[in-house]
Amino acid sequence: MHWIDYASPHSVREAVDLLNEAGGSARPMAGGTDVLVQLRANALPDVNLLVDMKNIPELNEMTMDPEVGLTLGAAVPCYKIYGNKAIEHAFPGLIDCASLIGGTQIQGRASLGGNLCNAAPSGDSIPVMIALGGVARISGPSGDREVPLEDFCTGVRRTVIQQGEILVSLHFPAPVANQGANYMRFIPRNEMDIAVAGVGCSVVLDNGNIKSARVALSSVAPTPLYVKEIGDAIAGKPANEETLKLAGQMAKDAAKPITDMRGTIEYRKHLCDVLTRRSLQIAIDRAKES
Amino acid sequence: MTTTDYERNIVLSNVEYNVVGTRPVRPDGADKVTGRALYGADFDTSGLLHGKVLRSPHAHARIRSIDTSKAEALQGVLAVVTGKDMPHEADESDGTKYSRDNILASDKVLYKGHAVAAVAATNPHVAEEAIGLIEVDYEVLKPVLTAPEAMKDSAPILHEGLKTEELGEKTDKVSNIANHFQHVKGDIAKGFADADVVVEREYNTVTVHQGYIEPHGATALWNTDGRLHIWCSTQGAFTARDATAGILGVPVSQVRVTPMEIGGGFGGKIPVYVEPIAALLSKKSGHAVKVVMSRAEVFESTGPTSGSNIRIKVGAKNDGTITALQGYLAFEAGGYPGSPVNAGAICIFAAYDVDNVLIDGYDVVVNKPKSAPYRAPGAPNAAFACEQAIDELAGKLGMDPIDLRLKNAAVEGTRRPDGPAFPRIGCVEVLEAMKNHPHYSAPLGPNQGRGVAIGYWFNIGFQSSVNINVNSDGTISLIEGSTDIGGTRASISMQAAEVLGIPMEDVRPSVVDTDSIGFTAVTGGSRTTFATGWAAYEAAQDVARQMIERAATIWDVDKDGIELKNGVFQSKADPELKMTFKELSGQLLDTGGTVVGRASMNAGGLGAGGGSFAGNIVDVEVDPDTGKTLVTRMTAIQDAGKAIHPSYVEGQMQGGSVQGIGWALNEEYYMRDDGSMANTSLLDYRMPTSLDIPMIDTVIVEVASAEHPYGVRGVGEANIVPPTPAIANAVHSAIGIRMANLPINSVAIMEAKWKQQGN
Ligand SMILES: Cc1cc2nc3c(=O)[nH]c(=O)nc-3n(C[C@H](O)[C@H](O)[C@H](O)COP(=O)(O)OP(=O)(O)OC[C@H]3O[C@@H](n4cnc5c(N)ncnc54)[C@H](O)[C@@H]3O)c2cc1C
């Protein structure tokens, strides 16, 4: 491993300047649970400066407003998310993913912002954040902008973040009545494993019918995959087994997985069907309880 | 997770002991739990350099040339070595060439990860940069990765000089088959002619790794006086010394190996890998050099155990009498000959007393790392096949699978197909304990199934040495040469304490280097508590003899009139004449000098003590939609002969079971077509975590071995033999499909279900 410099800016502006000046040789670091591993594996040979995100106030924000929704700083570690009662109550879907990334040690450092910016096809937080209608707030040399999360990842480990930009926070609209969400992944072991397929979903119910739904998949395409058609097709339908079957079949059809050591194309497509049905059922149950 | 109470262990030996059979705290415990114990990579010394190894990116290639000039020129680099630095003598034997080439390739690389050069530098980062500057010109060849493929006449040949040995005779045929042997008993044709029911099936197992958590690490200092000192994590300091000396072409007396603590080995730390490389780098640089592997290097460049192709044919009469057993075993040796197919062939039918048996074994080279021992090497592969076939036979006969095994079980006097007759063994007792265990009749839930299997490992005896120094405060220092992997400081000390009638806490065991104790064979083959424990028993007897003589001198009586009982020396004739072990110890220096006891003994060969049988009862639950299989309950039952320290016996049984669960369900070298391993990290090489296993209940059966003074049988290995077939049988009971290939992962289960449903 080569020499790496480290900088710890205390404002968004300072961070953006540092990254902008360094050009391609600097990388933001939140928890470091992806970037440090990649550096040690020589996967980032050109990087020689890490810019710490953890000391910037905006990136550590965690505000829950019943009207505006949730603003989650990009560097907030998982344990703070699942330790927060307001989030636990309003966004059980976020708790699902924050509490299954890595183990206790990893959750002490790892952030959902880092999970998103790392843009792995298997990133466990991304599908449910898409399903919840999340928006990324980005700051850069030429100002601030917002990007819906379904448009954030553009390829394997590639995102809309440009040179000098940082992800400041994630924003989620306040949940409405009778809304429920869930993230579910399939792993061969019970812990410390990488998703063979994953499904994040959010539903709003109306008198036993599905009023609206959003479903996104992980590990079955180069990017997390938002399958808008599922929501379109099941909106207005009763929240029953037949509807879940339809959703499962559509997820299976939408998935574009590869065969690798973690699973075959056929098996992963099959999992999309099974997981979509199971995950939607949990989201529906949660919506009923909410 | 189920947490069931332990079933009572089944003690069939009637002798009562004071120390043997108790559960004292281990002597090495405090250092290990406080992080103070020093492992392979922890050694440090002045002027230490760090070595890194350049490894082949190809699974099969000829080396045309290696240019190390740029690496040598890099600032901070003090030595670069290649295969040319190995002492290849003109009359080098094939075996010696193979063992040297496996350390640093000379003419060919035979697996991805095969070492081709190494660098020593002032820090590991410079060394890493330097190996990137070494230029190797390869002629890339087509790899062959499995035994059935490599055995074809059209297969790429790994060694142009390798001629097949056929039934004990060297032939002129150049092929990847290093050896074909047979074990014959009775008349196999007659056996099948007598059968009413026949089961015949083919099974495949894949390459798996021992998965010890500590990677290989060694530091070598080749001093200016010509003496080489190595500090390393090894299962055997003497075998590491002898192997390193042989590879480097120096006398064993020139090499001293100091064993560090060892973070797991399971057989994989018997061979040397980095030791000779560190030595060559030290010789060239004049400094001590440390080489520590990464996890990927451990996977790609050290010996996993063989993948195998096994066919079983078994015939039985309607009453369950097995009339014929036939086995075909083709094992992948890796890049050089020497798979554990022989051991697999010894064990495959060992549990059965059958008149007509034929076993064919093939040792086949393929483009994977050279296989190394892994806990009961070869036996789990063999049992995976045999024990599923027996289960299938029980189903066809409509018999309870344990009853079928009991009807045909091997007993004292049964001749194993490979020749020897069994001494006293516990096969029947283990099967009976399985049958009587409440687990066997407990109700099952939905999507659950139950399987059973039995397995055998023959164990080894070999050479062990122990010295005992008596201290003036009544304690003893016990000096031994067996590296302690599974709590053997405790189990060896306990046997000495039992002889002398002192508490185990009064024994101070030390594992020492090769200059400080007599030759001691590896910690492996389930031999250490058996053989080094036996040597400790003999050394303690030596101490007792000498101390009785001393008491005789002090009391001026005949030594034959004195006995040592429960730690007290006493005159048989005069009850007033007695001294505790401690009292006499305090007088030794003033009455003729201290007492040193010693023993160096050969504890037998293969099959020492009769070996050990182990059985499993396993429940699994298979998710009908995803195929994911959880082991919901597991009971391990094993004949320990006599459990010296029952907690460590239980630990061995649980450890072997956990490794068996991994082997059965998820572990595999996932090979790409080009012969590279895709999953070289513990993220994707899926060993079970603590959340993937239930509480594993244990039952220790004690059928005392007739050979060992306390009746001990080694227990380190047999416990990994039955899990893979027991789990496969349980999966069959849950889903009605025979899973004949490992691993039985969720993809394989769903594919089998889809195939059965016809889509
Ligand atoms: C043992 C282990 C287990 C793991 N298990 C899981 C798992 O179960 N599921 C899973 O999805 N992942 C897992 N991971 C991966 C990793 O922990 C997660 O992706 C985690 O969420 C990354 O967050 P981080 O804060 O550590 O990111 P970092 O490593 O700090 O950053 C990740 C990437 O995002 C960029 N980045 C970070 N912050 C910003 C920012 N504010 N603006 C722009 N770019 C930024 C970095 O430059 C880097 O490219 C595991 C990792 C380990 C080591």
Coordinates of C-alpha atoms and ligand atoms in Angstrom, one line a residue, chain A residues 27-35 53 59 74 100-102 106 109-111 114-115 117-118 122-124 166-167 185 192-193, ligand 1:
Chain A
R27 CA -11.4 10.7 -2.0
P28 CA -14.1 11.5 0.6
M29 CA -14.1 9.1 3.5
A30 CA -17.0 8.7 5.8
G31 CA -16.8 5.5 7.9
G32 CA -14.0 4.2 5.6
T33 CA -15.4 0.7 5.7
D34 CA -15.3 0.6 1.9
V35 CA -12.6 3.0 1.0
M53 CA -16.5 13.7 6.2
L59 CA -22.9 15.6 7.3
A74 CA -24.3 11.6 4.7
L100 CA -27.8 -5.5 8.8
I101 CA -24.8 -3.8 7.2
G102 CA -21.7 -5.6 8.5
I106 CA -18.8 -1.9 11.1
R109 CA -18.4 3.6 11.5
A110 CA -20.3 2.8 8.3
S111 CA -22.8 5.4 6.9
G114 CA -21.0 5.9 2.1
N115 CA -23.0 2.9 1.2
C117 CA -21.7 6.7 -2.8
N118 CA -19.8 3.4 -3.0
S122 CA -25.2 -5.1 -3.7
G123 CA -25.3 -1.9 -1.5
D124 CA -27.9 -2.9 1.1
I166 CA -19.8 15.7 -1.9
L167 CA -23.0 14.2 -0.8
R185 CA -31.8 -9.6 1.3
M192 CA -21.6 -11.1 7.5
D193 CA -22.4 -11.8 3.9
Ligands
LIG1 C1 -16.8 -6.5 7.3 C2 -17.6 -5.7 6.4 C3 -18.9 -6.0 6.2 C4 -19.8 -5.3 5.4 N1 -21.1 -5.6 5.2 C5 -21.8 -4.9 4.4 C6 -23.2 -5.3 4.2 O1 -23.7 -6.2 4.9 N2 -24.0 -4.6 3.3 C7 -23.4 -3.6 2.6 O2 -24.2 -3.0 1.8 N3 -22.2 -3.2 2.8 C8 -21.3 -3.8 3.6 N4 -20.0 -3.5 3.8 C9 -19.5 -2.3 3.0 C10 -19.6 -1.0 3.7 O3 -19.4 -1.2 5.1 C11 -20.8 -0.2 3.5 O4 -21.0 0.0 2.1 C12 -20.9 1.1 4.3 O5 -22.2 1.6 4.3 C13 -19.9 2.2 3.7 O6 -20.0 3.3 4.5 P1 -18.7 4.1 4.9 O7 -19.3 5.3 5.7 O8 -17.8 3.3 5.7 O9 -18.2 4.5 3.5 P2 -16.7 4.9 3.1 O10 -15.8 3.7 3.0 O11 -16.2 6.0 3.9 O12 -17.0 5.5 1.6 C14 -17.5 4.7 0.6 C15 -17.4 5.4 -0.7 O13 -18.2 6.6 -0.7 C16 -17.5 7.7 -0.9 N5 -18.0 8.7 0.0 C17 -18.2 8.6 1.4 N6 -18.8 9.7 1.9 C18 -19.0 10.5 0.8 C19 -19.6 11.8 0.7 N7 -20.1 12.4 1.7 N8 -19.7 12.4 -0.5 C20 -19.2 11.7 -1.6 N9 -18.6 10.5 -1.6 C21 -18.5 9.9 -0.4 C22 -16.1 7.3 -0.6 O14 -15.1 8.1 -1.3 C23 -16.0 5.9 -1.0 O15 -15.9 5.8 -2.4 C24 -19.2 -4.2 4.6 C25 -17.9 -3.8 4.8 C26 -17.1 -4.6 5.7 C27 -15.6 -4.2 5.8

